[in-house]
Coordinates of C-alpha atoms in Angstrom, one line a residue:
Chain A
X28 CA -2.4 -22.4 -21.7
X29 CA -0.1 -22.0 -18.7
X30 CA -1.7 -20.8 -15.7
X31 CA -2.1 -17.7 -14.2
X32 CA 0.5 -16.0 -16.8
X33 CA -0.2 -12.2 -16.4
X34 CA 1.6 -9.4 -18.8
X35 CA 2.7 -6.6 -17.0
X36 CA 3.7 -3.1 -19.2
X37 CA 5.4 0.3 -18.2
X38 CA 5.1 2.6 -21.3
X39 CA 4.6 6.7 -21.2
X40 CA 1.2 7.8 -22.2
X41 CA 3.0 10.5 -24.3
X42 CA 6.0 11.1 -25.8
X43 CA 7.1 13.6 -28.3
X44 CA 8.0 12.8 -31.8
X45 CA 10.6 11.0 -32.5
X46 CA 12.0 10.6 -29.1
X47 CA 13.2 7.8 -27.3
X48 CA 11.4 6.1 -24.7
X49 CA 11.9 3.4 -22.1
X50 CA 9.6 0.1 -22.1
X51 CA 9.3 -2.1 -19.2
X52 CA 7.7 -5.4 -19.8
X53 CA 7.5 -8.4 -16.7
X54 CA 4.9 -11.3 -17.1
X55 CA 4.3 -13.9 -14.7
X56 CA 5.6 -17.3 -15.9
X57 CA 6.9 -20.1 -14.3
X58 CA 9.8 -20.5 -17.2
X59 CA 10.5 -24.2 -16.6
X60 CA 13.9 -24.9 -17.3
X61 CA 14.0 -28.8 -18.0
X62 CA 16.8 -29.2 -15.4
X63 CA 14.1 -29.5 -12.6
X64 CA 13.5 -32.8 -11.4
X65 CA 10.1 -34.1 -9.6
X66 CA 9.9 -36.1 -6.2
X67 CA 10.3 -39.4 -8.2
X68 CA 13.5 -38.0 -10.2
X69 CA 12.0 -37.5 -13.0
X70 CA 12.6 -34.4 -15.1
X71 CA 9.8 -32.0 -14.9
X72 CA 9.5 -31.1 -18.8
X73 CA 10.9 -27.5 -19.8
X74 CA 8.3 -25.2 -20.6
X75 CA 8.9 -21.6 -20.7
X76 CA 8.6 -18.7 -23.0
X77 CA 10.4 -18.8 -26.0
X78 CA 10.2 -15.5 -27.7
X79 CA 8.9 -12.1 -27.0
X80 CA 8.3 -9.6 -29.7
X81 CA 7.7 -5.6 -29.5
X82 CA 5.9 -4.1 -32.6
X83 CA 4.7 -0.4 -32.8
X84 CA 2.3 0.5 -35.4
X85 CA 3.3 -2.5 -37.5
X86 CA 7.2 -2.0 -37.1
X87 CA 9.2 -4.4 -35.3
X88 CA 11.2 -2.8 -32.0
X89 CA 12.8 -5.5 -30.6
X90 CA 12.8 -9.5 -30.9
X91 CA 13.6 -11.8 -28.0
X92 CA 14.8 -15.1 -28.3
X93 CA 14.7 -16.6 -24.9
X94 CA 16.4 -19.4 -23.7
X95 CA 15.5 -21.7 -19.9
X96 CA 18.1 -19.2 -18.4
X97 CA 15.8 -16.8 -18.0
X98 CA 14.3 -16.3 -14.7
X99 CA 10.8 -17.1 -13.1
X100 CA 8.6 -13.8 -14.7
X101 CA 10.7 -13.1 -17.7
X102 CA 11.6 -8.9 -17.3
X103 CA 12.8 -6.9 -20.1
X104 CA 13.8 -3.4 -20.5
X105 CA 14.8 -1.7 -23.5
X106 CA 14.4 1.5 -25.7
X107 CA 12.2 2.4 -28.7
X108 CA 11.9 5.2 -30.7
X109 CA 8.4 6.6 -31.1
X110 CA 7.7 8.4 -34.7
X111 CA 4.4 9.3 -34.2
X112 CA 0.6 8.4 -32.7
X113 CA -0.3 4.8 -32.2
X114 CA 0.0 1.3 -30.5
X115 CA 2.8 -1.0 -29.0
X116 CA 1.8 -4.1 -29.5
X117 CA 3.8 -6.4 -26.9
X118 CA 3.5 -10.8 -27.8
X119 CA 5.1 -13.7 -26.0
X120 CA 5.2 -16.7 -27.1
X121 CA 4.7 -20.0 -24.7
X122 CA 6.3 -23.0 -25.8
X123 CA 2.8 -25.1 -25.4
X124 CA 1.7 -22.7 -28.2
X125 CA 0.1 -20.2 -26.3
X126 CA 1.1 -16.5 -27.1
X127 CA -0.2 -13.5 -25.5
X128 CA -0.6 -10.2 -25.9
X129 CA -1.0 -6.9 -24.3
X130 CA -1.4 -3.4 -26.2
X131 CA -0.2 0.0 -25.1
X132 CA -1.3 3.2 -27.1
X133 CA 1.3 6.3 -27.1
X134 CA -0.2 10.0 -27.7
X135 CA 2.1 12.4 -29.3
X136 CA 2.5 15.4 -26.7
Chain B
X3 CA 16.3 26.2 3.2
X4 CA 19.4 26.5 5.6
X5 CA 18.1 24.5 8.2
X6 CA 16.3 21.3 6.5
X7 CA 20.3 20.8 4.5
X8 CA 21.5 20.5 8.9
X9 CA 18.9 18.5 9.6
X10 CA 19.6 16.2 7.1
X11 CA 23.3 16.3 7.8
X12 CA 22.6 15.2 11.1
X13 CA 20.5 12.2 9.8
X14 CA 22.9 11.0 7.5
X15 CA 25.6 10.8 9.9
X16 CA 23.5 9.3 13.0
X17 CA 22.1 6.6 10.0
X18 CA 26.1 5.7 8.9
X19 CA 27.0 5.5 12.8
X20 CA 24.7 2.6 13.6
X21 CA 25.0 0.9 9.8
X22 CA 26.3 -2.4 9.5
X23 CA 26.0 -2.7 6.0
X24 CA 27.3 -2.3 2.4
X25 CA 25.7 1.1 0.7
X26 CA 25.7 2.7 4.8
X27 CA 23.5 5.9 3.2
X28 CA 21.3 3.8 1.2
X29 CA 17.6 5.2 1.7
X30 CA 14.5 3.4 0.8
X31 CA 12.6 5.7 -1.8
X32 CA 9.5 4.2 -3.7
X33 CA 7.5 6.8 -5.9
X34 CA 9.3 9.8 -4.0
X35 CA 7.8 8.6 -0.5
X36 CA 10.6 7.8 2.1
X37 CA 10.0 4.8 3.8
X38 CA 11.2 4.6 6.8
X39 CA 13.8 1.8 7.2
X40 CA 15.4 2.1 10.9
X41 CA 13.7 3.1 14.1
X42 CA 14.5 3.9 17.6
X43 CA 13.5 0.0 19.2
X44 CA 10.8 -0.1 21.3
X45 CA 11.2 -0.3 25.1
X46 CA 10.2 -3.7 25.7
X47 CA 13.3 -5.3 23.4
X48 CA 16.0 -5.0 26.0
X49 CA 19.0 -6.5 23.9
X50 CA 18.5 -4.3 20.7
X51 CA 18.7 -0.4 20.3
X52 CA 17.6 0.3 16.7
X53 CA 15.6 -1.8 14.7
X54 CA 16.0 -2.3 10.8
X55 CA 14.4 -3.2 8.0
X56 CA 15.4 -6.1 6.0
X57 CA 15.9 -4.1 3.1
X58 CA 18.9 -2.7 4.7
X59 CA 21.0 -5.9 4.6
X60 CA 20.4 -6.8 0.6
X61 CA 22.7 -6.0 -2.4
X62 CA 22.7 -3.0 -4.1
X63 CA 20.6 -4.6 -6.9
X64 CA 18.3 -6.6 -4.6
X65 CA 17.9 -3.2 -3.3
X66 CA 17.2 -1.2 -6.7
X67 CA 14.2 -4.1 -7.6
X68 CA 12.3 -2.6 -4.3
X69 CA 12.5 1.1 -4.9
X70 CA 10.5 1.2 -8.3
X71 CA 7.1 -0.9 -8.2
X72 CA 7.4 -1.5 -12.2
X73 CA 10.9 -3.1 -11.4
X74 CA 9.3 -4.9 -8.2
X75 CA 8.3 -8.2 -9.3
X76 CA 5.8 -8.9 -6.3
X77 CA 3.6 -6.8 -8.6
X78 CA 2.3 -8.8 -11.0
X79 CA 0.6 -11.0 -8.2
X80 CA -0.8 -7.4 -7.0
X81 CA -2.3 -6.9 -10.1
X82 CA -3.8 -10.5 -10.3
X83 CA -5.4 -9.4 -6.2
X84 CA -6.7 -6.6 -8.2
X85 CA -8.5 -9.4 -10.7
X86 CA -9.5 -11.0 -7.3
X87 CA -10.8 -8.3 -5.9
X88 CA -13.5 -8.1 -8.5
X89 CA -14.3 -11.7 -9.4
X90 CA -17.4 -13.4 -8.1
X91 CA -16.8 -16.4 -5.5
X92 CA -19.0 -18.6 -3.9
X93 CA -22.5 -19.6 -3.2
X94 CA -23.6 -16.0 -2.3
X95 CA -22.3 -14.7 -5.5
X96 CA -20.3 -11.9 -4.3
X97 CA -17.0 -10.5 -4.7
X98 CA -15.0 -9.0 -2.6
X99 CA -15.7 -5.4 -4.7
X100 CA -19.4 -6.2 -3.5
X101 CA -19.0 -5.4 0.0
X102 CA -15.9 -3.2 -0.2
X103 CA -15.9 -0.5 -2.4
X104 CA -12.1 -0.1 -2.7
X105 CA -9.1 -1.6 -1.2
X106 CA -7.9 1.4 -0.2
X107 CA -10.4 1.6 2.7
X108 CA -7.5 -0.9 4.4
X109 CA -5.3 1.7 4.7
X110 CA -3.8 1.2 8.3
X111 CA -5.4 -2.3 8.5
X112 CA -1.4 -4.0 7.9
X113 CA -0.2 -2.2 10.9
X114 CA -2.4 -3.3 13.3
X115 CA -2.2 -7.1 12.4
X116 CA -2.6 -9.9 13.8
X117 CA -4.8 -8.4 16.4
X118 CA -7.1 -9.7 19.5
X119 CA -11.0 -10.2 17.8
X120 CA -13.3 -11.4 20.6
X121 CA -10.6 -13.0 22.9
X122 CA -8.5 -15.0 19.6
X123 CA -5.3 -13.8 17.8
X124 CA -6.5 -13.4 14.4
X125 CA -4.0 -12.6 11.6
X126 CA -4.9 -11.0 8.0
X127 CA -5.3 -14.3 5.9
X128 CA -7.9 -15.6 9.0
X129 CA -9.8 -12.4 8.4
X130 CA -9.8 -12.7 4.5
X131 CA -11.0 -16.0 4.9
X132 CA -13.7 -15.3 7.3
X133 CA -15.0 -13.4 4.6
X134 CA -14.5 -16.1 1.8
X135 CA -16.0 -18.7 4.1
X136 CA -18.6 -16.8 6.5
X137 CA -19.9 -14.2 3.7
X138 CA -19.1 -15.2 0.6
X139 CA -19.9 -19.0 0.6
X140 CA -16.3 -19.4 -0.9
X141 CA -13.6 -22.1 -0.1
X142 CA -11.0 -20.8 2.3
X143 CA -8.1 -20.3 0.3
X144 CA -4.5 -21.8 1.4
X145 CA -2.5 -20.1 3.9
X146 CA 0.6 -19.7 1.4
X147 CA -0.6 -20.2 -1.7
X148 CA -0.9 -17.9 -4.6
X149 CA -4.4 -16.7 -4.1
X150 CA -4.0 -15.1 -0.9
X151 CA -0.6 -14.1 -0.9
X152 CA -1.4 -11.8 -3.9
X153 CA -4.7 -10.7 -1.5
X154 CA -2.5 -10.2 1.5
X155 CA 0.1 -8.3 -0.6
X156 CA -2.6 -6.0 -2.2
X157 CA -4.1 -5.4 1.4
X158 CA -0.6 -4.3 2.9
X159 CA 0.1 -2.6 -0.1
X160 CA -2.5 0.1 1.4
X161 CA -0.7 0.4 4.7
X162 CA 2.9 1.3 2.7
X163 CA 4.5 3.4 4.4
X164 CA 2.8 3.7 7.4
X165 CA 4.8 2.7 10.8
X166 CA 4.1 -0.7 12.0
X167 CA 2.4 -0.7 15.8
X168 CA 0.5 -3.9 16.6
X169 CA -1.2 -3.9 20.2
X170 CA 0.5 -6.0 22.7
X171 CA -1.4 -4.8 25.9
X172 CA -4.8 -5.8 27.8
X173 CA -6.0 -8.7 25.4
X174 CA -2.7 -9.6 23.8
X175 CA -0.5 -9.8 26.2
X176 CA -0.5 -13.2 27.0
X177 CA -0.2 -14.3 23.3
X178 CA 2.6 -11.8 23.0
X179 CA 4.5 -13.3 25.7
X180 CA 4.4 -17.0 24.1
X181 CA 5.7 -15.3 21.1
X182 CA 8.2 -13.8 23.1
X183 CA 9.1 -17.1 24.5
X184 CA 9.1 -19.0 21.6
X185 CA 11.5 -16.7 19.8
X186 CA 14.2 -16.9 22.6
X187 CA 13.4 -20.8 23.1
X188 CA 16.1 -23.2 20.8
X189 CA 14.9 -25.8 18.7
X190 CA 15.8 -28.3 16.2
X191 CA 19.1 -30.9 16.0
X192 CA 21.0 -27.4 15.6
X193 CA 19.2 -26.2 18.5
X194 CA 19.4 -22.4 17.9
X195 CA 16.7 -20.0 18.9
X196 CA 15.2 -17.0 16.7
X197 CA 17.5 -14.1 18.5
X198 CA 20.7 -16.3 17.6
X199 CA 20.7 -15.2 14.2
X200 CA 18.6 -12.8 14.5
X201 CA 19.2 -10.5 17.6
X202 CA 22.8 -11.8 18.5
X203 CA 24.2 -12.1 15.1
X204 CA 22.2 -9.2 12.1
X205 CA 24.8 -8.0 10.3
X206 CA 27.0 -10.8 10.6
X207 CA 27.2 -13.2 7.5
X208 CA 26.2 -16.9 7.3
X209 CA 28.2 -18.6 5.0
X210 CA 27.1 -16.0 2.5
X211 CA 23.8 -14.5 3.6
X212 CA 23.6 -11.4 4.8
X213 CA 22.0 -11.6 8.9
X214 CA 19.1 -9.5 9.0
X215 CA 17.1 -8.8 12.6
X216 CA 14.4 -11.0 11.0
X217 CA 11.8 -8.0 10.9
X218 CA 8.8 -9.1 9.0
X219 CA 7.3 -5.3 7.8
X220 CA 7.9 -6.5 4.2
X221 CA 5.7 -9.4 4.3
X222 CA 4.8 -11.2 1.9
X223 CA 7.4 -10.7 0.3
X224 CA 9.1 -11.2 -3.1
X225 CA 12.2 -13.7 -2.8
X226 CA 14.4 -13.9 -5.6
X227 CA 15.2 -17.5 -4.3
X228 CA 11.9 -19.0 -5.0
X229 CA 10.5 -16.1 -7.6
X230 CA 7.2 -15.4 -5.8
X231 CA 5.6 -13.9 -2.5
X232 CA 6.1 -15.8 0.5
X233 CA 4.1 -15.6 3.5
X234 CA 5.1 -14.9 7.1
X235 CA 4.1 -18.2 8.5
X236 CA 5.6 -20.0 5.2
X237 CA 8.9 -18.6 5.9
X238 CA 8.7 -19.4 9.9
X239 CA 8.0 -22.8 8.1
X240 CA 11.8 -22.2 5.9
X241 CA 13.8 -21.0 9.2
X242 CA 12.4 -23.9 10.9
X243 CA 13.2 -26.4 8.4
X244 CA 17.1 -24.7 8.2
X245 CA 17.7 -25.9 11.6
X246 CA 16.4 -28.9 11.5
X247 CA 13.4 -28.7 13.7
X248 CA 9.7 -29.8 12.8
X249 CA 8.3 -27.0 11.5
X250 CA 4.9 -25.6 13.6
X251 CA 2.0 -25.3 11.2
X252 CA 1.0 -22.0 9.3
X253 CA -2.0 -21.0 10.8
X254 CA -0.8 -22.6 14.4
X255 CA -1.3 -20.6 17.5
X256 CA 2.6 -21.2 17.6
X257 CA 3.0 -19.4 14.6
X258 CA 0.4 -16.7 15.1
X259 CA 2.5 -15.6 18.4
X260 CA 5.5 -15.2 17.1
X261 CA 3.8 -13.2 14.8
X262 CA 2.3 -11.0 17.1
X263 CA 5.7 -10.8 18.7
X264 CA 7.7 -10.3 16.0
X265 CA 5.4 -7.5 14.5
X266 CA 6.1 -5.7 17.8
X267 CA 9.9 -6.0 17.3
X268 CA 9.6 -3.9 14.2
X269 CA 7.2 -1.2 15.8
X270 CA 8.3 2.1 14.0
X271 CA 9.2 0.4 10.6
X272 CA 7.6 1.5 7.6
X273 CA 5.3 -0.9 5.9
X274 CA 6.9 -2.1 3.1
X275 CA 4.8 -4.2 1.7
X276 CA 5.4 -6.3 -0.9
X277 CA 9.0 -6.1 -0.1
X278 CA 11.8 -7.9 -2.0
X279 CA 13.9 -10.4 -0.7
X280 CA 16.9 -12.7 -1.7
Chain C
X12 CA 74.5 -26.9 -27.7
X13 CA 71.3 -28.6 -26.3
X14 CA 70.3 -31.4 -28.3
X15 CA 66.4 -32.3 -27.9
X16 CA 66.3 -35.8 -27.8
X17 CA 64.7 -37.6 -31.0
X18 CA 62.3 -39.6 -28.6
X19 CA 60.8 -36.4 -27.0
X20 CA 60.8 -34.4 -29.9
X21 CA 58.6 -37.1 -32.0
X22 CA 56.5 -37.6 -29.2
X23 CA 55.7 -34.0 -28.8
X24 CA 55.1 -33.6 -32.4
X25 CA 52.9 -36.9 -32.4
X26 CA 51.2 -35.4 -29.7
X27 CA 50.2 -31.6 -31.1
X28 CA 49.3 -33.8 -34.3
X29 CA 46.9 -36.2 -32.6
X30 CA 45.2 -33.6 -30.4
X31 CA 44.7 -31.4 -33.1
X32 CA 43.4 -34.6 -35.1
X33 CA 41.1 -35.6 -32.9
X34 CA 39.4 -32.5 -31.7
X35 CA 39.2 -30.3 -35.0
X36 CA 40.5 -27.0 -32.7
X37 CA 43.9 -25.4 -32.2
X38 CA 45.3 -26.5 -29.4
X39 CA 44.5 -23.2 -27.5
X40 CA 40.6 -23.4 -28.0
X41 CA 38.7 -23.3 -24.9
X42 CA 34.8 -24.4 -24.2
X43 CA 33.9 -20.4 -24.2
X44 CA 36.0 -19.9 -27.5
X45 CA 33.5 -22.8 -28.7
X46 CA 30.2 -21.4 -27.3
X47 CA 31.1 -17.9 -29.0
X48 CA 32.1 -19.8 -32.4
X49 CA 28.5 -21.4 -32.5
X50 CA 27.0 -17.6 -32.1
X51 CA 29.2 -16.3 -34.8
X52 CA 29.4 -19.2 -37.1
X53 CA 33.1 -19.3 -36.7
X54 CA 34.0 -16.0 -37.0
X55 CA 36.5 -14.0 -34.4
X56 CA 34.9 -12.1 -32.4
X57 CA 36.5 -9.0 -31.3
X58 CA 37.0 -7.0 -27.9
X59 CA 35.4 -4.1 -26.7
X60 CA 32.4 -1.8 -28.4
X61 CA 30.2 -3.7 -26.0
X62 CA 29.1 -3.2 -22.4
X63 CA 28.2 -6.4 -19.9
X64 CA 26.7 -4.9 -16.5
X65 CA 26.0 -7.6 -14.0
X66 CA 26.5 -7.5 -10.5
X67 CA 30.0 -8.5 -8.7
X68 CA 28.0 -10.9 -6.4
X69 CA 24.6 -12.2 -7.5
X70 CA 22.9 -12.3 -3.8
X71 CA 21.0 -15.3 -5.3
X72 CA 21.9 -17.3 -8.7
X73 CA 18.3 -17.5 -9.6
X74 CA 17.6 -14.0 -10.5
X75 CA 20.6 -12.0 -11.5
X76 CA 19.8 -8.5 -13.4
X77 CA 21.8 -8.2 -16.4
X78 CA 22.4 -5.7 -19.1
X79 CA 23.5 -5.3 -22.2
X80 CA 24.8 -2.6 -25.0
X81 CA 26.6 -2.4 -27.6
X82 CA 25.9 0.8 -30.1
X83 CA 25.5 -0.3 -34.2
X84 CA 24.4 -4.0 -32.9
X85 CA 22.2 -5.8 -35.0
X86 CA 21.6 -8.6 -32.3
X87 CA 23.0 -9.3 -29.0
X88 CA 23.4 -12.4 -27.7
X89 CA 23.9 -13.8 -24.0
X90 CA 26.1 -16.6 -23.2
X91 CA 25.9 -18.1 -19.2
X92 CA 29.4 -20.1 -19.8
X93 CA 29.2 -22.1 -16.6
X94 CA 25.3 -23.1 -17.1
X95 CA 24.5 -26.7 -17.8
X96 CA 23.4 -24.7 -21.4
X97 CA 25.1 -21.5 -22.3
X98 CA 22.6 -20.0 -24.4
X99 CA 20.6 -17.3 -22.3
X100 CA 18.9 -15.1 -25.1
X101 CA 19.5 -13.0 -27.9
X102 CA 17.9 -9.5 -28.3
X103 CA 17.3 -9.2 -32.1
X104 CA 16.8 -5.5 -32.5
X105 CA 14.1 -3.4 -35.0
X106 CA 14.1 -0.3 -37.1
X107 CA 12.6 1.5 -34.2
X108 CA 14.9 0.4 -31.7
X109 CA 15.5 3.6 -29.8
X110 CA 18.8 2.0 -28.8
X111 CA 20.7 -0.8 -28.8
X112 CA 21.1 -2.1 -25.5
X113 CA 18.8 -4.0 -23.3
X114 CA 17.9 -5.4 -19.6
X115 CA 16.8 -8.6 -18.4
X116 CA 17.1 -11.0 -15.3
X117 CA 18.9 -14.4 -15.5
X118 CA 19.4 -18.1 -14.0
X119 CA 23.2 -18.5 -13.1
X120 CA 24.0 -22.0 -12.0
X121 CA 27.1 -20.7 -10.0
X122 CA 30.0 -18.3 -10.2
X123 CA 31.1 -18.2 -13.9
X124 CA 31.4 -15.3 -17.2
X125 CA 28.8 -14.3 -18.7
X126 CA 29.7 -13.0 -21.9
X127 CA 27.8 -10.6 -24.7
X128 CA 28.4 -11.3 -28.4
X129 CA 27.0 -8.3 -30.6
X130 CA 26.8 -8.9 -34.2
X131 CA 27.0 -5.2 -35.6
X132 CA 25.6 -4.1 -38.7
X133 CA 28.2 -4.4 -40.7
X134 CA 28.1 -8.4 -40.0
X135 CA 31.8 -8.1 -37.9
X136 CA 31.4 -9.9 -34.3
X137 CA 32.0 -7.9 -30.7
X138 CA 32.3 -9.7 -27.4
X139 CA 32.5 -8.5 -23.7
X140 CA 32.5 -10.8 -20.4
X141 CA 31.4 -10.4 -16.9
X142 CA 32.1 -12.4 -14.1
X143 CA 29.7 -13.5 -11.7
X144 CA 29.9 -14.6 -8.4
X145 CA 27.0 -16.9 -7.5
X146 CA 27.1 -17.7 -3.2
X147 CA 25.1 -20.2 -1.5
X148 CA 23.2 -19.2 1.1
X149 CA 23.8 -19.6 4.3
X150 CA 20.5 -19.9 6.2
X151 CA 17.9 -18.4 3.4
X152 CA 18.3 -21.9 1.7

C-alpha cells in the first residue's frame, strides 16, 4: 500500500430530489509517472492511480481512467444527480493493487 | 448603505494604483473572510512603500486553487496534522490532543513566530519539537519533511487571517539585524542578494516567473512545482541553491534570522497559511 | 503550353506512392490525427459540441487545471499531444451523471494542444483542442 495516500471529499450533506450536485474529490498520491529517473539514472518505476470510480446507492456516476499525466494528488470535479437518500461511495484504484475507499451519505432536504 | 459603496470605491482604486500585476482588482476571499493581501510597509523598510502578498503575483488559476480550501491542495496534509494531532508518540504515551485540547488554542501563535524564548530565536517547528522531544519522549521530526510541515500548516492554519507582527525590539533586535544584514548581503557565483529580486525587481519577470517581494505569510506553502508544502527554511534552501551559493542549513541561526527579518517585512499581511504557490 | 517533364512527373508520383506505401496514412496525417484515430478506432472525429478550458499560460507544467464538457458524451477522453505519452485520462460517464463535463489537474511536458475527444451516445466522435503554454521558470526552479 502506498504511503500516506489520504482521500479527500466535498459532497453536500443535503440535496433535494433529483437535483444536481457538485463532487470534489483530491487524494494524496505521489502518481509516479515512469518518466522519473533516480540519482543512478535509473527509472524510478511508474506507480500511480489507475482508475477512480463514483457509485451512489449502487449506480455508477462517473468512471476515471487515469493515465501518469495526472498530477501529484489526483483532483476531480464533476456532477451527479441525486435521486433520492443514500451513500456515494468514492474507490481508487492503486496500480500495486491497493484500492481505497471513502463514503459520503446525502440526506434528501 | 451609501457610504460603505464610497469606501469601497476608494479602495479599489488606491489597490489598482499601486498594482503591478495581471487581475489588478483581484481580492483574496477564502470562506467569505477577506484576507488582507497588501499593507502600508512598516517604517523600518526604507526602500519599499507597500508590501504584498505573494498571492498577488500568481495566475489567475494559481489564484482560484487558494480561495476555496476544498480546491486548496495543501489540505490534505492538514487533514493528515489533524490524524497527528491525535495519535500517540513516544515513550510518555501522549499525543499532542493530550496536553492540548484543540488546535485552535494557537490562534495568534503564527503571527508572533519565530520569537525570543529565554534569550534564543526559536521558530514554530523548534517549539513543536520541544514538545515531541522534551514531553512526549518522541523523535524530533525533520525540519522539511512531511510530518511537520502538515503540523506547521495546521498550526498557522489557526492564525488565518490575522495580520502578521513578529517582535523585533528589546530581545530581538540583534537577531533581526543579522537577518537584515544577511538579506541585503550577495552570495553565490551569481552573487545577488535577497532585495535584488526581491525588493529591487517584484513585479518584474524572470525569464518567466513572476517577481514577488519574497513575503513568507503563506508559509508552508503549497507549490504546484513540487506538489507539496514547503517550508520556509526549505525554500531559503531553493533560492540559495538558484544562485549558486551553498545553501545555510534549515534550522541554522542563519536561517532563523532571516526569518525573523523577513516575517517583519510582511508586518500587516494577512496570514495565509497554507498558501499556494507555483 | 507547359510541359511537366516525364522525369519529375514519375518521380513525384513514385514518391506520393512510396510514402503512402510505407506509412499506411494519407499523406496529410499528422501525429495528433494518429493519437485521435487510436481513441476512436479510426473514425473522424468531428469539430465543435465540446468545450476544452485550460489556462493560456500554465504558471507551472506540473499542475495545469483542465476541464472538460461536452453535453450527450458518453466518455471523454484527454489527449496531452506534446507529452512523452498522450494519453491523460478518460472520464467514462454513469446513469447518474448529473452532467457531462468534468475537472481535473494535469502534467504538461511543455507548451503543446491538448485536445478532448467525446464519444457521444449515439457512437459519432467530437474533438476540441487547447493550447497550452508551458514557461520555465525563471528563479522558482
Amino acid at each position: 500500500m502506498a504511503k500516506g495516500v489520504k482521500p479527500r471529499v466535498k459532497v453536500p450533506k443535503t440535496a433535494a430530489a433529483g437535483e444536481t450536485i457538485t463532487i470534489k474529490t483530491l487524494i494524496s498520491h505521489k502518481m509516479e509517472s515512469g518518466q522519473r529517473k533516480d540519482g543512478d539514472g535509473n527509472i524510478i518505476p511508474r506507480s500511480i492511480i489507475n482508475r477512480f470510480t463514483t457509485d451512489f446507492n449502487g449506480q455508477n456516476v462517473i468512471d476515471v481512467t487515469i493515465e501518469p499525466a495526472v498530477s501529484t494528488n489526483p483532483y476531480f470535479q464533476f456532477e451527479a444527480v441525486v435521486p433520492e437518500a443514500g451513500e456515494f461511495k468514492f474507490t481508487w484504484y492503486d496500480d500495486d493493487g491497493s484500492v481505497y475507499e471513502e463514503t459520503k451519505k446525502v440526506a434528501i432536504g | 448603505m451609501k457610504t460603505k459603496i464610497i469606501i469601497t470605491s476608494i479602495a479599489a482604486i488606491a489597490v489598482s494604483a499601486g498594482s503591478l500585476m495581471a487581475d489588478e482588482d483581484a481580492q483574496l476571499v477564502i470562506d467569505d473572510e477577506a484576507m488582507t493581501i497588501q499593507a502600508d510597509a512598516p517604517a523600518h523598510m526604507e526602500n519599499v512603500d507597500e508590501v504584498l502578498s505573494g498571492w498577488i503575483f500568481r495566475s489567475r488559476e494559481t489564484q482560484a486553487l487558494q480561495m476555496d480550501d476544498f480546491d486548496n491542495p495543501a489540505f490534505i496534509f492538514v487533514d493528515q496534522a489533524l490524524d497527528l494531532w491525535d495519535k500517540v508518540d513516544g515513550t510518555e504515551g501522549k499525543s499532542c490532543s493530550s496536553c492540548h485540547e484543540d488546535v485552535a488554542e494557537f490562534a495568534g501563535l503564527r503571527t508572533k513566530m519565530p520569537r525570543v524564548e529565554d534569550g534564543n530565536l526559536v521558530t514554530m517547528e523548534e517549539l513543536v519539537n520541544e514538545c515531541r522531544t522534551d514531553r512526549m519522549g518522541a523523535e524530533p521530526w525533520k525540519w522539511s519533511k512531511g510530518n511537520m510541515t502538515a503540523m506547521t500548516a495546521l498550526i498557522g492554519l489557526q492564525s488565518r487571517g490575522m495580520p502578521m507582527n513578529v517582535a523585533i525590539d528589546g530581545d530581538a533586535a540583534p537577531y533581526w539585524e543579522k537577518g537584515k544584514e544577511l538579506y541585503y548581503t550577495r552570495v553565490g557565483q551569481l552573487d545577488m542578494s535577497c532585495s535584488n529580486c526581491h525588493e529591487d525587481n517584484y513585479g518584474n519577470m524572470i525569464r518567466a516567473d513572476h517577481l514577488s517581494q519574497g513575503q513568507i505569510n503563506g508559509f508552508p506553502t503549497y507549490r504546484l512545482k513540487n506538489a507539496k508544502l514547503n517550508s520556509m527554511h526549505g525554500r531559503f534552501k531553493g533560492c540559495m541553491k538558484n544562485i549558486r551559493a551553498t545553501p545555510y542549513k534549515e534550522g541554522s541561526p542563519e536561517f532563523k534570522a532571516l526569518e525573523l527579518y523577513l516575517a517583519s517585512r510582511g508586518t500587516g499581511l494577512a496570514v495565509e497559511t497554507p498558501s499556494v504557490r507555483n | 503550353m507547359t510541359e511537366v517533364s516525364r522525369r519529375a512527373a514519375l518521380t513525384l508520383g513514385t514518391g506520393t506512392l512510396a510514402y503512402v506505401a510505407l506509412t499506411g496514412m494519407p499523406v496529410f496525417a499528422s501525429a495528433t490525427d494518429e493519437m485521435i484515430a487510436a481513441v476512436t478506432g479510426g473514425a473522424e472525429a468531428v469539430d465543435g459540441g465540446i468545450d476544452v478550458i485550460a489556462p493560456e499560460i500554465a504558471e507551472n507544467g506540473n499542475t495545469v487545471p483542465i476541464e472538460v464538457s461536452a453535453p450527450g458524451a458518453a466518455s471523454i477522453t484527454i489527449l496531452a499531444t506534446g507529452n512523452p505519452n498522450p494519453g491523460v485520462a478518460t472520464f467514462n460517464f454513469g446513469p447518474l451523471a448529473g452532467s457531462r463535463s468534468a475537472s481535473t489537474r494535469i502534467r504538461l511536458a511543455r507548451t503543446q494542444d491538448v485536445i478532448a475527444v467525446a464519444q457521444m451516445e449515439d457512437g459519432t466522435f467530437r474533438k476540441a483542442s487547447a493550447n497550452v503554454k508551458v514557461t520555465i521558470g525563471g528563479c522558482g526552479g
